């Protein structure tokens, strides 16, 4: 027996290079560029932390057919700059069978650079000698976009050396109870299934939100064996994360491994999806509600504001100017205010319509339903104008 062994690993995944961001044409180039910049910074962070392995747990690319060759080359050049070994597991978006254009372009790019990059292409152990340690990776990669079955079976049957070697399982797929997978079509795994396999640690991809969620940035956390770092930069409005990588330290004595982990906040651009409900308490109710909602938000962000409720007529007429003034400093913003209405009081109705008229009586019946009241008021106003 050699004695203690130790390895440090930087873990990322679900990077989705090639995502087009067509929803945000005015800032799409900036969103795309930032993902490359963040990957480069992660490589530098891994080196600064003394990591010997840089592991990508699947979905490095957004798909297998339409990724630009120049983007593939740029990813290769960034990863090839890492001083240690880079391991890439194909995920369900960038699955591998040997026929996919993205991986052919990837291997062509590899042929023109010096590198320590390993693309996982076989279900079998991959052995790496790092410093004085022996690390064996057991991969469960994807060969299709969907599957009712995960690819752990071969690992369950493998003969696994326990002593003087660090065993790392790498898989891509949903984890039951953590990743939404209602149809069970994303290589579903369970935590008990993973922990029942004789690995020192599991590195998982697919879930864009980091798991565990309580890892600290400054101090190592001990006690977990399953890690899903999530995407390296927030991708969209539905992806509630800062963008993270994990730094995993495995210390092993004989057959006993201790696993330490900490979070590296890597993302630079955020997506905020904010809901606001307003009441016509003042002439600046909308403006004040928006100011409060965005007061702690990073301006290097895409913002969607959904507004409901009602506001004073004067502010309702100025709402678009208010949006532009308060949200114009973000990268871009969008507004959903279909459920925002102008305050219409009984006094306003009676001022504009004869009290005994059908129109007035109809609107007074709707006084407790501001959205329908607003629609009715606007319809009646348009009829009067004609």
GROMACS .gro file of C-alpha atoms in nm:
model
  386
    1UNK     CA    1   0.000   0.000   0.000
    2UNK     CA    2   0.138   0.338  -0.100
    3UNK     CA    3  -0.038   0.539   0.172
    4UNK     CA    4  -0.243   0.854   0.127
    5UNK     CA    5  -0.347   0.962  -0.222
    6UNK     CA    6  -0.504   1.291  -0.324
    7UNK     CA    7  -0.646   1.451  -0.638
    8UNK     CA    8  -0.810   1.787  -0.711
    9UNK     CA    9  -1.067   1.811  -0.988
   10UNK     CA   10  -1.240   2.110  -1.142
   11UNK     CA   11  -1.592   2.013  -1.254
   12UNK     CA   12  -1.820   2.189  -1.501
   13UNK     CA   13  -2.085   2.083  -1.750
   14UNK     CA   14  -2.392   2.187  -1.947
   15UNK     CA   15  -2.195   2.466  -2.112
   16UNK     CA   16  -2.405   2.454  -2.432
   17UNK     CA   17  -2.168   2.628  -2.669
   18UNK     CA   18  -2.356   2.702  -2.988
   19UNK     CA   19  -2.666   2.833  -2.814
   20UNK     CA   20  -2.792   3.107  -3.046
   21UNK     CA   21  -2.983   3.346  -2.815
   22UNK     CA   22  -3.209   3.453  -3.103
   23UNK     CA   23  -3.463   3.577  -2.848
   24UNK     CA   24  -3.227   3.863  -2.767
   25UNK     CA   25  -3.096   3.983  -3.105
   26UNK     CA   26  -2.966   4.313  -2.972
   27UNK     CA   27  -2.732   4.145  -2.720
   28UNK     CA   28  -2.693   3.791  -2.855
   29UNK     CA   29  -2.328   3.841  -2.949
   30UNK     CA   30  -2.246   3.960  -2.599
   31UNK     CA   31  -2.426   3.663  -2.441
   32UNK     CA   32  -2.242   3.419  -2.667
   33UNK     CA   33  -1.903   3.582  -2.612
   34UNK     CA   34  -1.941   3.579  -2.236
   35UNK     CA   35  -1.980   3.201  -2.227
   36UNK     CA   36  -1.640   3.161  -2.395
   37UNK     CA   37  -1.479   3.415  -2.160
   38UNK     CA   38  -1.617   3.239  -1.855
   39UNK     CA   39  -1.483   2.902  -1.972
   40UNK     CA   40  -1.139   3.056  -2.013
   41UNK     CA   41  -1.154   3.202  -1.663
   42UNK     CA   42  -1.256   2.862  -1.525
   43UNK     CA   43  -0.947   2.703  -1.677
   44UNK     CA   44  -0.734   2.970  -1.509
   45UNK     CA   45  -0.915   2.913  -1.178
   46UNK     CA   46  -0.858   2.538  -1.201
   47UNK     CA   47  -0.487   2.593  -1.252
   48UNK     CA   48  -0.467   2.844  -0.967
   49UNK     CA   49  -0.635   2.588  -0.737
   50UNK     CA   50  -0.388   2.319  -0.838
   51UNK     CA   51  -0.646   2.098  -1.008
   52UNK     CA   52  -0.498   1.815  -1.212
   53UNK     CA   53  -0.819   1.718  -1.390
   54UNK     CA   54  -1.069   1.945  -1.564
   55UNK     CA   55  -1.388   1.743  -1.613
   56UNK     CA   56  -1.683   1.838  -1.835
   57UNK     CA   57  -1.985   1.626  -1.746
   58UNK     CA   58  -2.174   1.651  -2.075
   59UNK     CA   59  -2.344   1.903  -2.304
   60UNK     CA   60  -2.029   2.096  -2.377
   61UNK     CA   61  -2.210   2.177  -2.703
   62UNK     CA   62  -2.574   2.268  -2.755
   63UNK     CA   63  -2.633   2.014  -3.034
   64UNK     CA   64  -2.445   1.777  -3.265
   65UNK     CA   65  -2.518   1.924  -3.609
   66UNK     CA   66  -2.522   2.306  -3.628
   67UNK     CA   67  -2.229   2.424  -3.415
   68UNK     CA   68  -1.997   2.652  -3.613
   69UNK     CA   69  -1.653   2.506  -3.679
   70UNK     CA   70  -1.498   2.829  -3.551
   71UNK     CA   71  -1.680   2.786  -3.218
   72UNK     CA   72  -1.560   2.427  -3.188
   73UNK     CA   73  -1.202   2.536  -3.254
   74UNK     CA   74  -1.229   2.813  -2.998
   75UNK     CA   75  -1.351   2.570  -2.730
   76UNK     CA   76  -1.066   2.331  -2.814
   77UNK     CA   77  -0.806   2.608  -2.790
   78UNK     CA   78  -0.937   2.718  -2.449
   79UNK     CA   79  -0.940   2.365  -2.308
   80UNK     CA   80  -0.602   2.278  -2.461
   81UNK     CA   81  -0.444   2.557  -2.257
   82UNK     CA   82  -0.513   2.367  -1.933
   83UNK     CA   83  -0.190   2.227  -1.788
   84UNK     CA   84  -0.349   1.904  -1.665
   85UNK     CA   85  -0.587   1.654  -1.821
   86UNK     CA   86  -0.922   1.758  -1.966
   87UNK     CA   87  -1.195   1.493  -1.978
   88UNK     CA   88  -1.508   1.548  -2.188
   89UNK     CA   89  -1.817   1.332  -2.143
   90UNK     CA   90  -2.080   1.350  -2.422
   91UNK     CA   91  -2.421   1.447  -2.285
   92UNK     CA   92  -2.770   1.415  -2.426
   93UNK     CA   93  -2.742   1.734  -2.633
   94UNK     CA   94  -2.398   1.647  -2.770
   95UNK     CA   95  -2.432   1.268  -2.765
   96UNK     CA   96  -2.168   1.049  -2.927
   97UNK     CA   97  -2.202   0.756  -3.167
   98UNK     CA   98  -1.910   0.843  -3.396
   99UNK     CA   99  -2.125   0.999  -3.668
  100UNK     CA  100  -2.192   1.342  -3.521
  101UNK     CA  101  -2.057   1.647  -3.705
  102UNK     CA  102  -1.967   1.835  -3.389
  103UNK     CA  103  -1.735   1.558  -3.266
  104UNK     CA  104  -1.574   1.516  -3.607
  105UNK     CA  105  -1.504   1.890  -3.610
  106UNK     CA  106  -1.380   1.862  -3.252
  107UNK     CA  107  -1.132   1.587  -3.332
  108UNK     CA  108  -1.014   1.775  -3.642
  109UNK     CA  109  -0.945   2.075  -3.420
  110UNK     CA  110  -0.760   1.856  -3.170
  111UNK     CA  111  -0.526   1.733  -3.442
  112UNK     CA  112  -0.384   2.082  -3.490
  113UNK     CA  113  -0.299   2.163  -3.124
  114UNK     CA  114  -0.091   2.016  -2.844
  115UNK     CA  115  -0.333   1.896  -2.580
  116UNK     CA  116  -0.419   1.663  -2.294
  117UNK     CA  117  -0.786   1.637  -2.389
  118UNK     CA  118  -0.968   1.304  -2.372
  119UNK     CA  119  -1.308   1.269  -2.537
  120UNK     CA  120  -1.491   0.978  -2.375
  121UNK     CA  121  -1.609   0.744  -2.651
  122UNK     CA  122  -1.622   0.399  -2.491
  123UNK     CA  123  -1.794   0.235  -2.194
  124UNK     CA  124  -1.486   0.124  -2.009
  125UNK     CA  125  -1.241   0.252  -1.745
  126UNK     CA  126  -1.009   0.541  -1.836
  127UNK     CA  127  -0.690   0.553  -1.631
  128UNK     CA  128  -0.487   0.868  -1.565
  129UNK     CA  129  -0.162   0.897  -1.376
  130UNK     CA  130  -0.161   1.241  -1.216
  131UNK     CA  131   0.153   1.336  -1.023
  132UNK     CA  132   0.201   1.022  -0.814
  133UNK     CA  133  -0.166   0.920  -0.811
  134UNK     CA  134  -0.365   0.677  -1.019
  135UNK     CA  135  -0.716   0.792  -1.106
  136UNK     CA  136  -0.965   0.570  -1.287
  137UNK     CA  137  -1.272   0.725  -1.449
  138UNK     CA  138  -1.588   0.520  -1.506
  139UNK     CA  139  -1.803   0.703  -1.763
  140UNK     CA  140  -2.174   0.676  -1.842
  141UNK     CA  141  -2.204   0.900  -2.149
  142UNK     CA  142  -2.501   0.948  -2.382
  143UNK     CA  143  -2.546   0.798  -2.727
  144UNK     CA  144  -2.881   0.966  -2.792
  145UNK     CA  145  -3.079   1.269  -2.680
  146UNK     CA  146  -3.338   1.066  -2.489
  147UNK     CA  147  -3.339   0.731  -2.316
  148UNK     CA  148  -3.559   0.557  -2.060
  149UNK     CA  149  -3.247   0.383  -1.929
  150UNK     CA  150  -2.926   0.525  -1.786
  151UNK     CA  151  -2.583   0.393  -1.883
  152UNK     CA  152  -2.461   0.278  -1.542
  153UNK     CA  153  -2.505  -0.096  -1.602
  154UNK     CA  154  -2.151  -0.166  -1.719
  155UNK     CA  155  -2.005   0.014  -1.416
  156UNK     CA  156  -2.217  -0.196  -1.180
  157UNK     CA  157  -2.062  -0.508  -1.331
  158UNK     CA  158  -1.702  -0.379  -1.351
  159UNK     CA  159  -1.422  -0.509  -1.132
  160UNK     CA  160  -1.313  -0.204  -0.937
  161UNK     CA  161  -0.978  -0.179  -0.763
  162UNK     CA  162  -1.030  -0.015  -0.427
  163UNK     CA  163  -0.683   0.037  -0.280
  164UNK     CA  164  -0.418   0.286  -0.396
  165UNK     CA  165  -0.644   0.422  -0.668
  166UNK     CA  166  -0.907   0.696  -0.679
  167UNK     CA  167  -1.225   0.591  -0.859
  168UNK     CA  168  -1.439   0.861  -1.018
  169UNK     CA  169  -1.777   0.795  -1.177
  170UNK     CA  170  -1.892   1.040  -1.446
  171UNK     CA  171  -2.248   1.030  -1.579
  172UNK     CA  172  -2.494   1.248  -1.766
  173UNK     CA  173  -2.863   1.231  -1.687
  174UNK     CA  174  -3.143   1.331  -1.454
  175UNK     CA  175  -3.125   1.252  -1.083
  176UNK     CA  176  -3.460   1.147  -0.939
  177UNK     CA  177  -3.599   1.406  -0.699
  178UNK     CA  178  -3.347   1.668  -0.810
  179UNK     CA  179  -3.396   1.702  -1.185
  180UNK     CA  180  -3.746   1.738  -1.337
  181UNK     CA  181  -3.796   1.435  -1.563
  182UNK     CA  182  -4.167   1.359  -1.556
  183UNK     CA  183  -4.153   1.124  -1.855
  184UNK     CA  184  -3.835   0.955  -1.729
  185UNK     CA  185  -3.664   1.001  -2.066
  186UNK     CA  186  -3.335   1.164  -1.964
  187UNK     CA  187  -3.118   0.870  -1.848
  188UNK     CA  188  -3.278   0.882  -1.503
  189UNK     CA  189  -3.065   0.780  -1.203
  190UNK     CA  190  -3.130   0.768  -0.830
  191UNK     CA  191  -2.895   0.876  -0.555
  192UNK     CA  192  -2.916   0.533  -0.391
  193UNK     CA  193  -2.828   0.371  -0.723
  194UNK     CA  194  -2.520   0.588  -0.759
  195UNK     CA  195  -2.410   0.545  -0.398
  196UNK     CA  196  -2.453   0.170  -0.433
  197UNK     CA  197  -2.172   0.161  -0.691
  198UNK     CA  198  -1.821   0.148  -0.546
  199UNK     CA  199  -1.704   0.494  -0.656
  200UNK     CA  200  -1.519   0.744  -0.439
  201UNK     CA  201  -1.710   1.027  -0.602
  202UNK     CA  202  -1.974   1.084  -0.872
  203UNK     CA  203  -1.961   1.379  -1.112
  204UNK     CA  204  -2.296   1.428  -1.285
  205UNK     CA  205  -2.416   1.651  -1.568
  206UNK     CA  206  -2.759   1.745  -1.707
  207UNK     CA  207  -2.915   1.948  -1.426
  208UNK     CA  208  -2.837   2.315  -1.487
  209UNK     CA  209  -2.879   2.406  -1.120
  210UNK     CA  210  -2.587   2.311  -0.891
  211UNK     CA  211  -2.625   2.020  -0.652
  212UNK     CA  212  -2.550   2.021  -0.366
  213UNK     CA  213  -2.677   2.377  -0.340
  214UNK     CA  214  -2.508   2.462  -0.010
  215UNK     CA  215  -2.141   2.442  -0.109
  216UNK     CA  216  -1.939   2.743   0.004
  217UNK     CA  217  -1.702   2.945  -0.211
  218UNK     CA  218  -1.429   2.988   0.051
  219UNK     CA  219  -1.440   2.674   0.264
  220UNK     CA  220  -1.447   2.307   0.171
  221UNK     CA  221  -1.756   2.107   0.258
  222UNK     CA  222  -1.712   1.744   0.362
  223UNK     CA  223  -1.973   1.470   0.338
  224UNK     CA  224  -2.111   1.464  -0.017
  225UNK     CA  225  -2.022   1.209  -0.285
  226UNK     CA  226  -2.255   1.316  -0.568
  227UNK     CA  227  -2.193   1.647  -0.744
  228UNK     CA  228  -2.364   1.827  -1.030
  229UNK     CA  229  -2.194   2.163  -1.090
  230UNK     CA  230  -2.463   2.297  -1.324
  231UNK     CA  231  -2.400   2.534  -1.610
  232UNK     CA  232  -2.096   2.764  -1.598
  233UNK     CA  233  -2.310   3.069  -1.678
  234UNK     CA  234  -2.682   3.122  -1.643
  235UNK     CA  235  -2.849   3.038  -1.974
  236UNK     CA  236  -3.200   3.181  -1.967
  237UNK     CA  237  -3.484   3.316  -1.756
  238UNK     CA  238  -3.579   2.969  -1.633
  239UNK     CA  239  -3.227   2.886  -1.513
  240UNK     CA  240  -3.199   3.028  -1.161
  241UNK     CA  241  -2.825   3.009  -1.094
  242UNK     CA  242  -2.522   3.237  -1.076
  243UNK     CA  243  -2.322   2.999  -1.296
  244UNK     CA  244  -2.085   2.773  -1.108
  245UNK     CA  245  -1.800   2.527  -1.121
  246UNK     CA  246  -1.704   2.287  -0.841
  247UNK     CA  247  -1.357   2.219  -0.705
  248UNK     CA  248  -1.346   1.866  -0.567
  249UNK     CA  249  -1.062   1.734  -0.350
  250UNK     CA  250  -1.044   1.359  -0.289
  251UNK     CA  251  -0.812   1.232  -0.018
  252UNK     CA  252  -0.783   0.857   0.016
  253UNK     CA  253  -0.608   0.633   0.265
  254UNK     CA  254  -0.626   0.268   0.176
  255UNK     CA  255  -0.989   0.212   0.077
  256UNK     CA  256  -1.132   0.509   0.268
  257UNK     CA  257  -1.192   0.829   0.073
  258UNK     CA  258  -1.280   1.171   0.207
  259UNK     CA  259  -1.433   1.410  -0.045
  260UNK     CA  260  -1.415   1.786   0.000
  261UNK     CA  261  -1.591   2.033  -0.228
  262UNK     CA  262  -1.629   2.405  -0.278
  263UNK     CA  263  -1.811   2.626  -0.524
  264UNK     CA  264  -1.654   2.860  -0.775
  265UNK     CA  265  -1.899   3.131  -0.880
  266UNK     CA  266  -1.807   3.158  -1.247
  267UNK     CA  267  -2.099   3.330  -1.422
  268UNK     CA  268  -2.082   3.691  -1.537
  269UNK     CA  269  -2.424   3.753  -1.694
  270UNK     CA  270  -2.751   3.699  -1.512
  271UNK     CA  271  -3.113   3.650  -1.613
  272UNK     CA  272  -3.378   3.790  -1.380
  273UNK     CA  273  -3.746   3.696  -1.404
  274UNK     CA  274  -3.929   3.934  -1.170
  275UNK     CA  275  -4.299   3.948  -1.079
  276UNK     CA  276  -4.444   4.271  -0.941
  277UNK     CA  277  -4.795   4.338  -0.810
  278UNK     CA  278  -4.888   4.704  -0.766
  279UNK     CA  279  -5.172   4.900  -0.608
  280UNK     CA  280  -5.267   5.259  -0.690
  281UNK     CA  281  -5.149   5.386  -0.351
  282UNK     CA  282  -4.964   5.682  -0.502
  283UNK     CA  283  -4.888   5.851  -0.832
  284UNK     CA  284  -4.552   5.665  -0.842
  285UNK     CA  285  -4.661   5.317  -0.734
  286UNK     CA  286  -4.527   5.144  -1.047
  287UNK     CA  287  -4.195   5.327  -1.045
  288UNK     CA  288  -4.139   5.259  -0.676
  289UNK     CA  289  -4.226   4.891  -0.712
  290UNK     CA  290  -3.979   4.847  -0.997
  291UNK     CA  291  -3.705   5.036  -0.812
  292UNK     CA  292  -3.752   4.810  -0.510
  293UNK     CA  293  -3.749   4.493  -0.723
  294UNK     CA  294  -3.425   4.577  -0.904
  295UNK     CA  295  -3.235   4.752  -0.626
  296UNK     CA  296  -3.004   4.454  -0.560
  297UNK     CA  297  -2.979   4.329  -0.919
  298UNK     CA  298  -2.660   4.323  -1.123
  299UNK     CA  299  -2.694   4.546  -1.430
  300UNK     CA  300  -2.500   4.298  -1.645
  301UNK     CA  301  -2.822   4.109  -1.693
  302UNK     CA  302  -3.128   4.027  -1.901
  303UNK     CA  303  -3.448   4.119  -1.718
  304UNK     CA  304  -3.811   4.025  -1.762
  305UNK     CA  305  -4.065   4.213  -1.552
  306UNK     CA  306  -4.421   4.079  -1.519
  307UNK     CA  307  -4.651   4.343  -1.371
  308UNK     CA  308  -5.003   4.297  -1.240
  309UNK     CA  309  -5.246   4.516  -1.049
  310UNK     CA  310  -5.356   4.871  -1.117
  311UNK     CA  311  -5.202   5.218  -1.105
  312UNK     CA  312  -5.315   5.580  -1.126
  313UNK     CA  313  -5.422   5.699  -1.475
  314UNK     CA  314  -5.137   5.949  -1.495
  315UNK     CA  315  -4.875   5.682  -1.429
  316UNK     CA  316  -5.047   5.435  -1.660
  317UNK     CA  317  -5.007   5.678  -1.951
  318UNK     CA  318  -4.634   5.708  -1.872
  319UNK     CA  319  -4.561   5.339  -1.804
  320UNK     CA  320  -4.346   5.280  -2.113
  321UNK     CA  321  -4.126   5.577  -2.028
  322UNK     CA  322  -4.094   5.446  -1.672
  323UNK     CA  323  -3.981   5.105  -1.799
  324UNK     CA  324  -3.719   5.259  -2.024
  325UNK     CA  325  -3.586   5.494  -1.757
  326UNK     CA  326  -3.555   5.231  -1.484
  327UNK     CA  327  -3.460   4.926  -1.688
  328UNK     CA  328  -3.258   5.080  -1.970
  329UNK     CA  329  -2.927   5.021  -1.791
  330UNK     CA  330  -2.964   4.642  -1.808
  331UNK     CA  331  -2.831   4.455  -2.112
  332UNK     CA  332  -3.188   4.422  -2.233
  333UNK     CA  333  -3.534   4.392  -2.082
  334UNK     CA  334  -3.881   4.277  -2.167
  335UNK     CA  335  -4.214   4.365  -2.009
  336UNK     CA  336  -4.526   4.160  -1.958
  337UNK     CA  337  -4.793   4.399  -1.831
  338UNK     CA  338  -5.105   4.240  -1.976
  339UNK     CA  339  -5.242   4.218  -1.624
  340UNK     CA  340  -5.162   4.578  -1.537
  341UNK     CA  341  -5.457   4.815  -1.557
  342UNK     CA  342  -5.533   5.181  -1.509
  343UNK     CA  343  -5.723   5.250  -1.188
  344UNK     CA  344  -6.084   5.314  -1.280
  345UNK     CA  345  -6.298   5.434  -0.992
  346UNK     CA  346  -6.673   5.472  -0.969
  347UNK     CA  347  -6.616   5.848  -0.963
  348UNK     CA  348  -6.422   5.829  -1.292
  349UNK     CA  349  -6.697   5.619  -1.451
  350UNK     CA  350  -6.968   5.860  -1.342
  351UNK     CA  351  -6.765   6.157  -1.460
  352UNK     CA  352  -6.733   6.014  -1.811
  353UNK     CA  353  -7.060   5.822  -1.853
  354UNK     CA  354  -7.417   5.895  -1.759
  355UNK     CA  355  -7.481   5.728  -1.424
  356UNK     CA  356  -7.793   5.548  -1.548
  357UNK     CA  357  -7.639   5.439  -1.879
  358UNK     CA  358  -7.579   5.074  -1.963
  359UNK     CA  359  -7.206   5.148  -1.997
  360UNK     CA  360  -7.179   5.295  -1.649
  361UNK     CA  361  -7.379   5.017  -1.487
  362UNK     CA  362  -7.176   4.750  -1.667
  363UNK     CA  363  -6.845   4.897  -1.553
  364UNK     CA  364  -6.966   4.944  -1.197
  365UNK     CA  365  -7.051   4.573  -1.192
  366UNK     CA  366  -6.687   4.504  -1.287
  367UNK     CA  367  -6.534   4.738  -1.029
  368UNK     CA  368  -6.379   4.446  -0.835
  369UNK     CA  369  -6.225   4.295  -1.150
  370UNK     CA  370  -5.974   4.558  -1.270
  371UNK     CA  371  -5.847   4.367  -1.576
  372UNK     CA  372  -6.194   4.310  -1.722
  373UNK     CA  373  -6.292   4.661  -1.619
  374UNK     CA  374  -5.991   4.803  -1.803
  375UNK     CA  375  -6.075   4.606  -2.119
  376UNK     CA  376  -6.439   4.714  -2.102
  377UNK     CA  377  -6.344   5.077  -2.042
  378UNK     CA  378  -6.107   5.080  -2.341
  379UNK     CA  379  -6.368   4.913  -2.563
  380UNK     CA  380  -6.636   5.164  -2.466
  381UNK     CA  381  -6.393   5.452  -2.518
  382UNK     CA  382  -6.312   5.330  -2.868
  383UNK     CA  383  -6.685   5.302  -2.949
  384UNK     CA  384  -6.741   5.658  -2.832
  385UNK     CA  385  -6.457   5.784  -3.051
  386UNK     CA  386  -6.617   5.624  -3.358
   0.00000   0.00000   0.00000
